[in-house]
CSV table of C-alpha atoms in Angstrom, one decimal:
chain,number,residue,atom,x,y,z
G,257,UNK,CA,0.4,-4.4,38.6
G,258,UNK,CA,-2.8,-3.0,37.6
G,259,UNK,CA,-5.3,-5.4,35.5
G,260,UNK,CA,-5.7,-5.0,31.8
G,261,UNK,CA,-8.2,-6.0,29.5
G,262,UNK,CA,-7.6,-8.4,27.0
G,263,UNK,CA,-8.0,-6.5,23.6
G,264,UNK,CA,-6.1,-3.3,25.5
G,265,UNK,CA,-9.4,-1.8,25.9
G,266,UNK,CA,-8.4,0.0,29.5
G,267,UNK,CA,-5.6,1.7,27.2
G,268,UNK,CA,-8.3,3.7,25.1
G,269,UNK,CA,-8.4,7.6,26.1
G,270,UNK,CA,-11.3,8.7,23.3
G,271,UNK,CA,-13.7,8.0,22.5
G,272,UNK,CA,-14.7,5.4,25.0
G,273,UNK,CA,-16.2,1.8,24.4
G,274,UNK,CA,-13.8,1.6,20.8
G,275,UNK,CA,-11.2,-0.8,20.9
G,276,UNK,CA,-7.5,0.4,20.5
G,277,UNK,CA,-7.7,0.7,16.3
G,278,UNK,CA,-10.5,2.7,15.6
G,279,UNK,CA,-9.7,5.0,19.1
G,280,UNK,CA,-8.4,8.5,18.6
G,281,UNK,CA,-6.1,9.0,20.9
G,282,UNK,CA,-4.6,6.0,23.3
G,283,UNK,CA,-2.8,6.2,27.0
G,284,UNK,CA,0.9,5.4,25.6
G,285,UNK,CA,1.9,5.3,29.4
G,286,UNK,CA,5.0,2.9,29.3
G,287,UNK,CA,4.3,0.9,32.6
G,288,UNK,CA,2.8,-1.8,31.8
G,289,UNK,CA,-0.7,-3.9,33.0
G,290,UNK,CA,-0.4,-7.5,34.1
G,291,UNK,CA,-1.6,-8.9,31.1
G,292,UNK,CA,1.1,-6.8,29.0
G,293,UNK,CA,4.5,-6.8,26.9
G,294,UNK,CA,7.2,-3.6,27.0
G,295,UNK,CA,8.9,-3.9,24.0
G,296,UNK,CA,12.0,-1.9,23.1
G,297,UNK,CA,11.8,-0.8,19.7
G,298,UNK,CA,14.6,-0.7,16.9
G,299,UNK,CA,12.4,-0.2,13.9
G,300,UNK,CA,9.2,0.7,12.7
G,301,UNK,CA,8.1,-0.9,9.1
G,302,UNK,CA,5.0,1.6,8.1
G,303,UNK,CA,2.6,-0.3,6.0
G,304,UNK,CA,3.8,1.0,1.8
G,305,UNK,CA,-0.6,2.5,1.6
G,306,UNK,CA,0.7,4.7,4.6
G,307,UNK,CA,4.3,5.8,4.0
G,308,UNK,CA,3.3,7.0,0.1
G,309,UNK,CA,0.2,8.9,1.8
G,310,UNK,CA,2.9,10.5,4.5
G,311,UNK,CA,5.2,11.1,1.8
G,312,UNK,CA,2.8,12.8,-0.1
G,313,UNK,CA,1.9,14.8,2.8
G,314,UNK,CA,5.3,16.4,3.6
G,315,UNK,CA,5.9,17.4,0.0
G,316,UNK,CA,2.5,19.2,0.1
G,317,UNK,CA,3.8,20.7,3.6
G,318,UNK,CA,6.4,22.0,2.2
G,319,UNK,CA,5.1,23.4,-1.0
G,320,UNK,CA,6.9,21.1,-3.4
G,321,UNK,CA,6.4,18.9,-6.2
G,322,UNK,CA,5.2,15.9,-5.1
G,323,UNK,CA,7.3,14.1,-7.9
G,324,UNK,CA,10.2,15.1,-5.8
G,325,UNK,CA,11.7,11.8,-4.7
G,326,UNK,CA,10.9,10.6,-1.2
G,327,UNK,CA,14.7,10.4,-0.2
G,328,UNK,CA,15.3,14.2,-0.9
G,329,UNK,CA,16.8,15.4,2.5
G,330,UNK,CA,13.9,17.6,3.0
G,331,UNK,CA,11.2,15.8,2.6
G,332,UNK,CA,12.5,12.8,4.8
G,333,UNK,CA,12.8,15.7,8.0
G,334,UNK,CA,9.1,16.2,6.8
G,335,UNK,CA,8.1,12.7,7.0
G,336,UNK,CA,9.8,12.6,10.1
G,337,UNK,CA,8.4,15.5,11.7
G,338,UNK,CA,4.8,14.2,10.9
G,339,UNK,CA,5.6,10.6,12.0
G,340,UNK,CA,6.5,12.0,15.7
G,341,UNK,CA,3.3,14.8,15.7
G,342,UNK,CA,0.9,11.9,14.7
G,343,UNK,CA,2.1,9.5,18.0
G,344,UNK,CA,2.6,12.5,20.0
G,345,UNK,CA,-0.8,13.1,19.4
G,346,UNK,CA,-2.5,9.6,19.5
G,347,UNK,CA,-0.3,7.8,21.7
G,348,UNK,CA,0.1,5.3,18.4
G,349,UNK,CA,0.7,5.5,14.9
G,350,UNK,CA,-2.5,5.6,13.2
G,351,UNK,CA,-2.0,7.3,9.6
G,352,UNK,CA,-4.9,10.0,10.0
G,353,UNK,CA,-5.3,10.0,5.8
G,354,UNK,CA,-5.3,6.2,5.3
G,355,UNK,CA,-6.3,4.8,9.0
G,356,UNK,CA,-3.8,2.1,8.6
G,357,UNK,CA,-0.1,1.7,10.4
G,358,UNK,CA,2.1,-0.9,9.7
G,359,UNK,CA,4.4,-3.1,12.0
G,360,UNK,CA,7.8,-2.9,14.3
G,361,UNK,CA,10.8,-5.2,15.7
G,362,UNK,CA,12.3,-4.8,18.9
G,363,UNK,CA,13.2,-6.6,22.6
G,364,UNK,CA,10.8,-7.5,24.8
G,365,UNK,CA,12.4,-5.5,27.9
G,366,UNK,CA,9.3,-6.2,30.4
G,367,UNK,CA,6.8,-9.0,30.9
G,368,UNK,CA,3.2,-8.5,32.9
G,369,UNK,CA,3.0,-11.1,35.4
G,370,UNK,CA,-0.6,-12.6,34.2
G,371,UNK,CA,0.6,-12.4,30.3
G,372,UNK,CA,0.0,-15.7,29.0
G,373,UNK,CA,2.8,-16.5,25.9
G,374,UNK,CA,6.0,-18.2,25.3
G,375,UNK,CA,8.4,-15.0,25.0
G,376,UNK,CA,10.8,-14.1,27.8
G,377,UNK,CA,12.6,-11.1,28.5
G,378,UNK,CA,15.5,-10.5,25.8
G,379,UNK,CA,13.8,-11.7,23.2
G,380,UNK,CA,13.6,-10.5,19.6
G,381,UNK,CA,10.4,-9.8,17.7
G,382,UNK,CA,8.5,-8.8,15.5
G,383,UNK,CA,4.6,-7.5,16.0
G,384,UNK,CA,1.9,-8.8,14.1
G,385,UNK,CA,-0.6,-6.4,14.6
G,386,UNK,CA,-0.8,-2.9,13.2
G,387,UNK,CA,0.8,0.0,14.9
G,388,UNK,CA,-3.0,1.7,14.6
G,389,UNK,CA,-3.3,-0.1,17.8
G,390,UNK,CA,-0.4,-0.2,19.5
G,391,UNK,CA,0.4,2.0,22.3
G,392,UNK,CA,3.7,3.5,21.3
G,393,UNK,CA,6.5,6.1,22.2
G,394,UNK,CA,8.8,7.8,20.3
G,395,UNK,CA,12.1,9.6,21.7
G,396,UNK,CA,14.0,9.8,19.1
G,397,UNK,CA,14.3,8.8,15.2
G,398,UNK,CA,17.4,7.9,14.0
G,399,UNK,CA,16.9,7.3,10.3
G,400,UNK,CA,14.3,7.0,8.0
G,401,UNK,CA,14.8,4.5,4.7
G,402,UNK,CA,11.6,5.5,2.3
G,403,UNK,CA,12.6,3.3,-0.5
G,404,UNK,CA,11.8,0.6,2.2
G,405,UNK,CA,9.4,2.5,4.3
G,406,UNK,CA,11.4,1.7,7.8
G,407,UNK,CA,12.0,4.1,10.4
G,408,UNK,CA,14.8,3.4,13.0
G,409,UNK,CA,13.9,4.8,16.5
G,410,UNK,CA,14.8,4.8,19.9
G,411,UNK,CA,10.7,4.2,21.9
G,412,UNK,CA,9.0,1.3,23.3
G,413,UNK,CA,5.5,0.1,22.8
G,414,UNK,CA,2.9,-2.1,24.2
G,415,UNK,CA,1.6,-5.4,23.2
G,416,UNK,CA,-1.9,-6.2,24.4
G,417,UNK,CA,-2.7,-9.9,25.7
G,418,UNK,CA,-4.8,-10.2,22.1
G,419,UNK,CA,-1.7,-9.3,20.5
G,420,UNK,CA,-0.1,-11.3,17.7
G,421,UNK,CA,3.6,-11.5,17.3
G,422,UNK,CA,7.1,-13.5,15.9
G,423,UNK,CA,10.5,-14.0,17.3
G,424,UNK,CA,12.6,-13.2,14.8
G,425,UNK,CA,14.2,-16.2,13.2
G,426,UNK,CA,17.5,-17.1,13.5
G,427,UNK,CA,18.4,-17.9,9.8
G,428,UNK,CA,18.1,-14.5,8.1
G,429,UNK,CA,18.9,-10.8,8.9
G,430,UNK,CA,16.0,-8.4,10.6
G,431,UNK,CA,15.7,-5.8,8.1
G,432,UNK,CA,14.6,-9.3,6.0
G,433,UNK,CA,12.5,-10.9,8.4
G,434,UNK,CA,10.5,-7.5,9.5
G,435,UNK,CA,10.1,-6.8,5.6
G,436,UNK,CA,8.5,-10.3,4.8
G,437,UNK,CA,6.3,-10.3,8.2
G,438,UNK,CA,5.1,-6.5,7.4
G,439,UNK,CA,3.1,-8.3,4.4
G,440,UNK,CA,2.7,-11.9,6.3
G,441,UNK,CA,-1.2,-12.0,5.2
G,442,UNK,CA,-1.3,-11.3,1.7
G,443,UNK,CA,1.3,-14.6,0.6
G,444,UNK,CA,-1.0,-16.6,3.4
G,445,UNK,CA,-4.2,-16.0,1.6
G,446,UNK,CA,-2.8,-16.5,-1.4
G,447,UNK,CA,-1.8,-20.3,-0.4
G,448,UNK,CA,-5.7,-20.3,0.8
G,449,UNK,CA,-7.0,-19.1,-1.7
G,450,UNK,CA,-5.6,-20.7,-5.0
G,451,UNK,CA,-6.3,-23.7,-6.3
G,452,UNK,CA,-5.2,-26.4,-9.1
G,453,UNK,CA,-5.9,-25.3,-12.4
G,454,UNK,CA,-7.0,-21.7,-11.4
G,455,UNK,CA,-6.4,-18.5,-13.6
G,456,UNK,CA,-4.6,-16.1,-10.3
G,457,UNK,CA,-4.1,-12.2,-11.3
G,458,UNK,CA,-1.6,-10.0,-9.0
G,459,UNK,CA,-2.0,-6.6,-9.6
G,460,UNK,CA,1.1,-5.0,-7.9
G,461,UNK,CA,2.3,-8.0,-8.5
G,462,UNK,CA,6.4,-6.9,-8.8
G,463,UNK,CA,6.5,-5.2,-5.1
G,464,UNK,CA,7.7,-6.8,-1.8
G,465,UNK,CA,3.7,-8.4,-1.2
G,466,UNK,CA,3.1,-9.0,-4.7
G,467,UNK,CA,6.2,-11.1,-5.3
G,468,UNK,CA,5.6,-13.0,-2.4
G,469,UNK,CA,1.8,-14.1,-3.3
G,470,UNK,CA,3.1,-14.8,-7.1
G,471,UNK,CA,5.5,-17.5,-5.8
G,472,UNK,CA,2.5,-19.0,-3.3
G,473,UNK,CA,0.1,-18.8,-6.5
G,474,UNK,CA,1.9,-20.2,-8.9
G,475,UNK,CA,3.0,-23.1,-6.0
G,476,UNK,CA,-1.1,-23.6,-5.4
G,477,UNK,CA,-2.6,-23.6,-9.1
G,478,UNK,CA,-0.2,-26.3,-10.1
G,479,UNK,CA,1.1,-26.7,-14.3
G,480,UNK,CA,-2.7,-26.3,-15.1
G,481,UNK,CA,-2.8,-23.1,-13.5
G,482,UNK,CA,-1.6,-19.8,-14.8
G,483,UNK,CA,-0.9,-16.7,-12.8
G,484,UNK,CA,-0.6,-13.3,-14.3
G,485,UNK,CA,1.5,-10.8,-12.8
G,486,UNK,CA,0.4,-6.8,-13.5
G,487,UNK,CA,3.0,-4.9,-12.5
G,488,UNK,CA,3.3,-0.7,-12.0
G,489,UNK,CA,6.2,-0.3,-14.0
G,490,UNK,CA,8.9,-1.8,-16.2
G,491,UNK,CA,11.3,-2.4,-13.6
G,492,UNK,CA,8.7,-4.2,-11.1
G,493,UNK,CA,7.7,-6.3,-14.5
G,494,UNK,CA,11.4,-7.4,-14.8
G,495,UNK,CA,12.0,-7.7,-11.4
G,496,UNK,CA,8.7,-10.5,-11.2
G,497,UNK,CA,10.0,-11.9,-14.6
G,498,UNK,CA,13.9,-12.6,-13.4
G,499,UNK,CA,12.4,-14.4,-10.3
G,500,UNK,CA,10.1,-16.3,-13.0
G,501,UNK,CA,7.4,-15.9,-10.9
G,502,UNK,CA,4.3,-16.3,-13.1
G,503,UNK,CA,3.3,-17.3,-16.3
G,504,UNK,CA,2.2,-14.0,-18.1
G,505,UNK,CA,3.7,-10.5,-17.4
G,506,UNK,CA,2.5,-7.0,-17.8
G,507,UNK,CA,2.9,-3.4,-16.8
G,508,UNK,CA,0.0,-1.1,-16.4
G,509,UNK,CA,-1.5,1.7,-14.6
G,510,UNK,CA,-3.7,-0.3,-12.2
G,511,UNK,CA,-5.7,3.0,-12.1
G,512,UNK,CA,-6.8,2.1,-15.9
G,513,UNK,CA,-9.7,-0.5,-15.2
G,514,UNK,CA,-10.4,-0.5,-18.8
G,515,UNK,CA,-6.9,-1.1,-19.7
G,516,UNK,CA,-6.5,-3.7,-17.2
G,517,UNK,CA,-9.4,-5.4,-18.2
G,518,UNK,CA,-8.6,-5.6,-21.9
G,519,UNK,CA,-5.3,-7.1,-21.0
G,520,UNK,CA,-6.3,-9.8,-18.7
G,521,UNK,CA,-9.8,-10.7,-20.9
G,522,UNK,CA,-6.3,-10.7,-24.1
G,523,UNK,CA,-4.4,-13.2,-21.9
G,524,UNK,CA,-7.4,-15.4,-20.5
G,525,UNK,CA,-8.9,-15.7,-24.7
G,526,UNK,CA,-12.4,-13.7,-22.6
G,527,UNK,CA,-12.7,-15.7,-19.9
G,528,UNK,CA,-11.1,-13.4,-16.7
G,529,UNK,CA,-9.7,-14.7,-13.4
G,530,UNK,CA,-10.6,-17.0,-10.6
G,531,UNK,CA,-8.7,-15.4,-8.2
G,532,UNK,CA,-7.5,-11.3,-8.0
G,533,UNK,CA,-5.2,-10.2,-5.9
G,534,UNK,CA,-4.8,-6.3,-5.1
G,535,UNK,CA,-1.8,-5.5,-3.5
G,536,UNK,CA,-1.2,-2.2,-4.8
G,537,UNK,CA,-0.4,1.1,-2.1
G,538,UNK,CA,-2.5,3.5,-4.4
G,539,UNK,CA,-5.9,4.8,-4.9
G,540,UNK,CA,-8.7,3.9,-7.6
G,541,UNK,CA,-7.7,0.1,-7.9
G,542,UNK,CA,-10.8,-1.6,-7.2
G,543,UNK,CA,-12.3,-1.5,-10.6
G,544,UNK,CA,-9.1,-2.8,-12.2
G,545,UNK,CA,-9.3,-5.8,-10.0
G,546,UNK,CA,-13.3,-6.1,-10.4
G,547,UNK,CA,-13.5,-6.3,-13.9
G,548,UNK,CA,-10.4,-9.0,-14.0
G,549,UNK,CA,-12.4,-11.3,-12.0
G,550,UNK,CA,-15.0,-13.5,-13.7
G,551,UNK,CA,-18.1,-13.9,-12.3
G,552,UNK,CA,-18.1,-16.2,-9.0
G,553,UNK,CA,-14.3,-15.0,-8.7
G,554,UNK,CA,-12.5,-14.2,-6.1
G,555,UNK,CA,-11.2,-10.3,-5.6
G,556,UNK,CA,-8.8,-10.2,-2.5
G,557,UNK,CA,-8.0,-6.5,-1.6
G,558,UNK,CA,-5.1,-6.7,0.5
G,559,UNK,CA,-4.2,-2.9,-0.3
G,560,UNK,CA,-4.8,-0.6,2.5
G,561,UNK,CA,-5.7,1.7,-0.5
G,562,UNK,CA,-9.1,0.5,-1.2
G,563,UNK,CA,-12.0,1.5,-0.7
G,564,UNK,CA,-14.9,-0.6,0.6
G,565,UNK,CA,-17.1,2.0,-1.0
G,566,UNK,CA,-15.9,2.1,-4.0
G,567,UNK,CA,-15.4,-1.9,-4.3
G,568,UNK,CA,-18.9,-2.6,-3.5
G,569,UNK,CA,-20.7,0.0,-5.2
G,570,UNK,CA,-18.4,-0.5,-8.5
G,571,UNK,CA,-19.0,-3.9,-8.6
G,572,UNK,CA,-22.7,-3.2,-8.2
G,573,UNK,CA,-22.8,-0.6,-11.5
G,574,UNK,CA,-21.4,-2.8,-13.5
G,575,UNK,CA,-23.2,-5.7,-12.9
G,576,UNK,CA,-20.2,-8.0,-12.0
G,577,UNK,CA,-21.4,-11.2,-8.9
G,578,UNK,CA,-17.9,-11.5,-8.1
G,579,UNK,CA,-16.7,-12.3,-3.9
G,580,UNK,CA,-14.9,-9.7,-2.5
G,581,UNK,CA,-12.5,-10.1,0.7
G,582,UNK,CA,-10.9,-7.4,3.0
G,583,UNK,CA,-7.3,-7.8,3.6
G,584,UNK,CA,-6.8,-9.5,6.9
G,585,UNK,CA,-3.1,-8.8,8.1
G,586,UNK,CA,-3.4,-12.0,10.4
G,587,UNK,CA,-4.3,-15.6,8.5
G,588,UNK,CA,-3.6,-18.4,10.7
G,589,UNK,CA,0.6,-19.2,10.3
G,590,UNK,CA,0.9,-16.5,7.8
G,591,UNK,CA,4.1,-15.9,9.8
G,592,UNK,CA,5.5,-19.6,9.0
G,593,UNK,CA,3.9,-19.1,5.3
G,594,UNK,CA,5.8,-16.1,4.8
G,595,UNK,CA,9.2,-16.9,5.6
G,596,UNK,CA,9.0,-20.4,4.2
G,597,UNK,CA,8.5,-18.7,1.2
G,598,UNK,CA,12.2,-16.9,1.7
G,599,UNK,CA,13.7,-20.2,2.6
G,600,UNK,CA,12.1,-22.2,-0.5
G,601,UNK,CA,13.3,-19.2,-3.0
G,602,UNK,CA,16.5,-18.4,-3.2
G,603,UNK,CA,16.2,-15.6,-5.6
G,604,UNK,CA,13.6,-14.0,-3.5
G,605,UNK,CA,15.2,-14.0,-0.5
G,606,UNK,CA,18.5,-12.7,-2.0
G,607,UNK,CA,16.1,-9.7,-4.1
G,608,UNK,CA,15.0,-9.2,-0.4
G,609,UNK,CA,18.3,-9.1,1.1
G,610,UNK,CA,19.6,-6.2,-1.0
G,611,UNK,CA,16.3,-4.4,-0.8
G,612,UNK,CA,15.4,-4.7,2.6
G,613,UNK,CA,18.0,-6.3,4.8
C-alpha cells in the first residue's frame, strides 16, 4: 500500500500545500493508503447551514419560488442533481455557498495496514469530521429526506488517520444516532461552557442542536441559573417548551437584533447573558447574539451561518467587549456528551425518534 499522510494531505489535487477542507478539488480514488479507512456509505447527514443554502439553490435553478417547500418533487431532483455535480467536481462534498458539509454513517469495508484505531472491518459508524474533507464517491442516491437533511446513497469514502469517528451504538436506531452526532459539538460546549448560576441564551434554541444544548445548559447552570430558549417559530417554541427545556421561552426572527435584544434585556430586568449560543442555519444572526451577551459574556457561534466578519466587526461598532468562539464540530467526548443526553431524556430521544430515526 502506498504511504499516506496523516491529515490526508497526499489526497489534495488543488491547490497544493492546503489541507483536505479548504482544497478545491480532492483525489476521491477509492483505494486506499496504509494509513486509511474505506467506508461504505448508507447516509449522508448535510450540516442544516448547508442543505437550506442547496435548497435555496435548486429553487433558484429552477426558476421558482423559493417559498416552495423543500420536499416538492422537483426541487428534491434539484437538490439531488447539485449534490452529485458538487462531489463529481471536488472529489468531496464541500457546499461551494457556505464552505461547510456535514457528516455520514456507513461500514468500514477496508482497513490500511499502518491505520492506528480500534475499528475492524464490519463495523458501523459514524464520521466525525465534515464531509468538506472527506474524499467521497457517489454512485447513486436513493432518497433524499429535506425535512431532516439526510441523503441515502450507495458511495464510499475515506477516513484520513487524523480522522474522528463513532461506532454507532447499540441502544438506539441510526437515523437517531447520525442525527445527534451531526450536532455532537454544540451540546459539548454547552456542558463547557455553562456554569452555576449563569443566565444561558439559545437562539435556535427549538431545532435538533438547539434542543440538545438547552437540556446541557439548564443541567450546568443549576436552580440558580436560567436559560432562555429563542426559538424561529411557534412550533420550535412549543416543541422546546413540551420538553421543558428552559426557563423562559420566545419566538423571534433571530435576524431582528433589536428585537432580540429588547426581549432578552425584558427577561434578564437589563442585565443580558453570560453565555449565547447561536445555533441558527440562517444568515445575519450575529448581532442578535452580540447584543444578548453582556459585557465579558460568552457568544458561541456554532452556526455554520455566521460570519467571522460580521461578528467581529459588529461587535466592534457597537462597542460591545464580549468573547466570541467559532463552532468547533469536535470538543473532546462530544460524541459520549451527545448521546448521554438521548439516554438521560426520554422525551428527547422519543422527539428524535419520530423526527429523525
Amino acid at each position: 500500500m502506498k504511504q499516506g499522510d496523516v491529515y490526508g494531505i497526499h489526497r489534495v489535487v488543488s491547490p497544493k500545500g492546503v489541507l483536505p477542507q479548504p482544497a478545491e478539488k480532492l483525489d476521491n480514488n477509492m483505494e486506499i493508503y496504509d494509513n486509511e479507512v474505506l467506508i461504505n456509505v448508507k447516509t449522508l447527514n448535510i450540516d442544516s447551514a448547508s442543505f437550506t443554502e442547496i435548497a435555496r439553490q435548486a429553487k433558484i435553478q429552477l426558476g421558482i419560488d423559493e417559498k416552495t417547500p423543500n420536499t416538492d418533487e422537483a426541487v428534491k431532483g434539484q437538490t439531488k442533481k447539485i449534490i452529485k455535480d458538487i462531489v463529481a467536481k471536488t472529489g468531496k462534498h464541500k457546499n461551494p455557498w457556505t464552505g461547510s458539509g456535514g457528516m455520514l454513517i456507513g461500514t468500514v469495508e477496508e482497513i490500511g495496514e499502518n491505520f492506528e484505531g480500534t475499528i475492524k472491518v464490519g463495523d458501523k459508524i459514524a464520521t466525525l469530521v465534515s464531509l468538506s474533507l472527506t474524499p467521497l464517491v457517489i454512485d447513486e442516491i436513493l432518497d433524499i429526506r429535506p425535512e431532516i437533511d439526510q441523503v441515502d446513497i450507495i458511495g464510499h469514502a475515506i477516513l484520513f488517520q487524523s480522522g474522528l469517528y463513532a461506532k454507532l451504538p447499540d441502544d438506539m436506531p441510526e437515523g437517531l444516532a447520525l442525527s445527534a452526532l451531526d450536532v455532537a459539538g454544540a451540546p459539548a460546549q454547552a456542558a463547557k461552557l455553562c456554569r452555576p448560576g449563569n443566565t444561558v441564551v439559545v437562539i435556535g434554541g427549538g431545532g435538533k442542536s438547539g434542543l440538545l444544548c438547552l437540556y446541557e445548559a439548564k443541567k450546568h447552570v443549576g436552580v440558580t441559573g436560567k436559560v432562555i430558549c429563542v426559538a424561529g417559530s411557534p412550533k420550535s417554541e412549543e416543541r422546546a417548551r413540551k420538553l421543558d427545556l428552559a426557563d423562559e421561552y420566545c419566538h423571534l426572527d433571530a435576524t431582528d437584533a433589536v428585537a432580540v435584544y429588547e426581549k432578552i434585556s425584558e427577561l434578564t430586568n437589563g442585565e443580558l447573558a453570560d453565555v449565547v449560543i447561536n445555533v441558527v442555519n440562517i444568515e445575519n444572526t450575529e448581532m442578535a447574539s452580540i447584543l444578548a451577551c453582556k459585557d465579558d459574556g460568552v457568544v458561541y457561534f456554532f452556526s455554520m451561518a455566521t460570519s467571522f466578519t460580521k461578528a467581529a466587526l459588529g461587535a466592534e461598532g457597537v462597542g460591545k467587549d464580549v468573547n466570541m468562539m467559532i463552532g468547533n464540530g469536535y470538543c473532546k467526548g462530544h460524541a459520549e456528551v451527545t448521546l448521554q443526553c438521548l439516554r438521560e431524556h426520554p422525551g428527547i430521544k422519543k422527539l428524535f425518534e419520530e423526527m429523525y430515526a
